[in-house]
Amino acid sequence: GPAPFGSERDEDGRLRPIAAEARIIDRIVSMKAKGLSLRGVAAKLNAEGVTMRGREWSAQQVLLVLRRAQAAK
């Protein structure tokens, strides 16, 4: 399947980080830590024109990114 946001698959199928997406993930974690709701984070990213691989953010997508970021710790 497709690589999760923040990663891409190399020629051997292993996940490799994407720096630009990793910076967005860091921003999402930071905004949530400052008290923004999932919808608030999505709305802020969308208002700034920051997309999730060409699509607008939703609260559900923000939640999935936060869960993956937490699991990676």
Coordinates of N, CA and C in Angstrom, one line a residue:
G1 N 0.8 -1.2 0.0 CA 0.0 0.0 0.0 C 0.9 1.2 0.0
P2 N 0.2 2.4 0.0 CA 1.0 3.6 0.0 C 1.7 3.8 1.3
A3 N 2.8 4.6 1.2 CA 3.6 4.9 2.5 C 2.8 5.9 3.3
P4 N 2.9 5.8 4.6 CA 2.2 6.7 5.5 C 2.8 8.1 5.3
F5 N 2.0 9.1 5.6 CA 2.4 10.5 5.5 C 3.7 10.7 6.3
G6 N 4.7 11.3 5.7 CA 6.0 11.5 6.3 C 7.1 10.5 5.8
S7 N 6.6 9.6 5.0 CA 7.6 8.5 4.5 C 7.3 8.3 3.0
E8 N 8.3 7.6 2.4 CA 8.1 7.1 1.1 C 8.8 5.8 1.0
R9 N 8.5 5.0 0.0 CA 9.1 3.7 -0.1 C 10.3 3.8 -1.1
D10 N 11.4 3.2 -0.6 CA 12.6 3.2 -1.5 C 12.4 2.0 -2.5
E11 N 13.4 1.8 -3.4 CA 13.3 0.8 -4.4 C 13.2 -0.6 -3.9
D12 N 13.6 -0.8 -2.6 CA 13.5 -2.1 -2.0 C 12.2 -2.2 -1.1
G13 N 11.4 -1.2 -1.2 CA 10.1 -1.2 -0.4 C 10.2 -0.8 1.0
R14 N 11.4 -0.4 1.4 CA 11.5 0.1 2.8 C 11.1 1.5 2.9
L15 N 10.6 1.9 4.1 CA 10.1 3.3 4.4 C 11.4 4.2 4.6
R16 N 11.3 5.3 4.0 CA 12.3 6.3 4.1 C 11.7 7.7 4.4
P17 N 12.2 8.4 5.4 CA 11.5 9.7 5.7 C 11.6 10.7 4.6
I18 N 10.5 11.6 4.6 CA 10.5 12.7 3.7 C 10.6 14.0 4.5
A19 N 11.7 14.7 4.4 CA 12.0 15.8 5.3 C 10.8 16.9 5.3
A20 N 10.3 17.2 4.2 CA 9.3 18.3 4.1 C 8.0 17.8 4.9
E21 N 7.6 16.5 4.7 CA 6.5 16.0 5.4 C 6.8 15.8 6.9
A22 N 8.0 15.5 7.3 CA 8.4 15.4 8.7 C 8.2 16.7 9.4
R23 N 8.5 17.8 8.7 CA 8.4 19.1 9.3 C 6.9 19.4 9.6
I24 N 6.0 19.0 8.6 CA 4.6 19.2 8.8 C 4.1 18.4 10.0
I25 N 4.6 17.2 10.1 CA 4.2 16.3 11.3 C 4.6 17.0 12.6
D26 N 5.9 17.5 12.6 CA 6.3 18.2 13.8 C 5.4 19.4 14.2
R27 N 5.0 20.1 13.1 CA 4.1 21.3 13.4 C 2.7 20.8 13.9
I28 N 2.2 19.7 13.4 CA 1.0 19.1 13.9 C 1.1 18.7 15.4
V29 N 2.1 18.0 15.7 CA 2.4 17.6 17.1 C 2.4 18.9 18.0
S30 N 3.2 19.9 17.5 CA 3.3 21.1 18.3 C 2.0 21.9 18.5
M31 N 1.2 22.0 17.4 CA -0.1 22.7 17.5 C -1.0 22.0 18.4
K32 N -1.0 20.6 18.4 CA -1.9 19.8 19.3 C -1.4 20.0 20.7
A33 N -0.1 20.0 20.9 CA 0.4 20.2 22.3 C 0.1 21.6 22.9
K34 N -0.1 22.5 22.0 CA -0.5 23.9 22.4 C -2.0 24.0 22.7
G35 N -2.7 22.9 22.5 CA -4.2 22.9 22.8 C -5.1 23.0 21.6
L36 N -4.6 23.1 20.4 CA -5.6 23.1 19.3 C -6.3 21.8 19.1
S37 N -7.5 21.9 18.8 CA -8.3 20.6 18.5 C -7.8 20.0 17.2
L38 N -8.3 18.8 17.0 CA -7.9 18.1 15.7 C -8.5 19.0 14.5
R39 N -9.7 19.4 14.7 CA -10.3 20.3 13.6 C -9.6 21.6 13.5
G40 N -9.1 22.1 14.6 CA -8.4 23.4 14.6 C -7.0 23.2 13.8
V41 N -6.4 22.1 14.1 CA -5.1 21.9 13.4 C -5.3 21.8 11.9
A42 N -6.4 21.0 11.5 CA -6.7 20.8 10.1 C -7.0 22.1 9.4
A43 N -7.9 22.9 10.1 CA -8.3 24.2 9.6 C -7.1 25.1 9.4
K44 N -6.2 25.1 10.3 CA -5.0 26.0 10.2 C -4.1 25.6 9.0
L45 N -3.9 24.3 8.9 CA -3.0 23.8 7.8 C -3.7 24.2 6.5
N46 N -5.0 23.9 6.4 CA -5.7 24.2 5.1 C -5.7 25.7 4.8
A47 N -5.9 26.5 5.8 CA -5.9 28.0 5.6 C -4.5 28.4 5.1
E48 N -3.5 27.8 5.5 CA -2.1 28.1 5.1 C -1.8 27.5 3.7
G49 N -2.7 26.7 3.2 CA -2.4 26.0 1.9 C -1.5 24.8 2.0
V50 N -1.3 24.3 3.3 CA -0.5 23.1 3.5 C -1.4 21.9 3.2
T51 N -1.0 21.1 2.3 CA -1.8 19.9 1.9 C -1.2 18.6 2.4
M52 N -2.1 17.6 2.4 CA -1.6 16.2 2.7 C -1.5 15.5 1.3
R53 N -0.4 15.7 0.7 CA -0.2 15.1 -0.7 C -1.2 15.5 -1.6
G54 N -1.5 16.8 -1.7 CA -2.5 17.3 -2.6 C -3.9 17.4 -2.2
R55 N -4.2 16.9 -1.0 CA -5.6 16.9 -0.5 C -5.6 17.8 0.8
E56 N -6.8 18.3 1.0 CA -7.0 19.1 2.3 C -7.0 18.2 3.5
W57 N -6.6 18.7 4.6 CA -6.5 18.0 5.9 C -7.9 17.9 6.5
S58 N -8.2 16.8 7.1 CA -9.4 16.6 7.9 C -8.9 16.3 9.4
A59 N -9.9 16.4 10.3 CA -9.6 16.0 11.7 C -9.1 14.6 11.8
Q60 N -9.7 13.7 11.0 CA -9.4 12.3 11.0 C -7.9 12.1 10.5
Q61 N -7.5 12.8 9.5 CA -6.2 12.6 9.0 C -5.1 13.1 10.0
V62 N -5.5 14.3 10.7 CA -4.6 14.8 11.7 C -4.5 13.7 12.8
L63 N -5.6 13.1 13.2 CA -5.5 12.1 14.3 C -4.6 10.9 13.9
L64 N -4.7 10.5 12.6 CA -3.9 9.4 12.1 C -2.4 9.7 12.2
V65 N -2.1 10.9 11.8 CA -0.7 11.4 11.8 C -0.2 11.5 13.2
L66 N -1.0 12.0 14.1 CA -0.6 12.1 15.6 C -0.4 10.7 16.1
R67 N -1.3 9.7 15.8 CA -1.1 8.4 16.3 C 0.2 7.7 15.8
R68 N 0.5 7.9 14.5 CA 1.7 7.4 14.0 C 2.9 8.0 14.6
A69 N 2.9 9.3 14.8 CA 4.0 10.0 15.5 C 4.2 9.5 16.9
Q70 N 3.1 9.3 17.6 CA 3.2 8.8 19.0 C 3.8 7.3 19.0
A71 N 3.3 6.5 18.1 CA 3.8 5.1 18.0 C 5.3 5.1 17.6
A72 N 5.8 6.0 16.9 CA 7.2 6.1 16.5 C 8.1 6.4 17.6
K73 N 7.6 7.0 18.7 CA 8.5 7.4 19.8 C 9.0 6.2 20.6

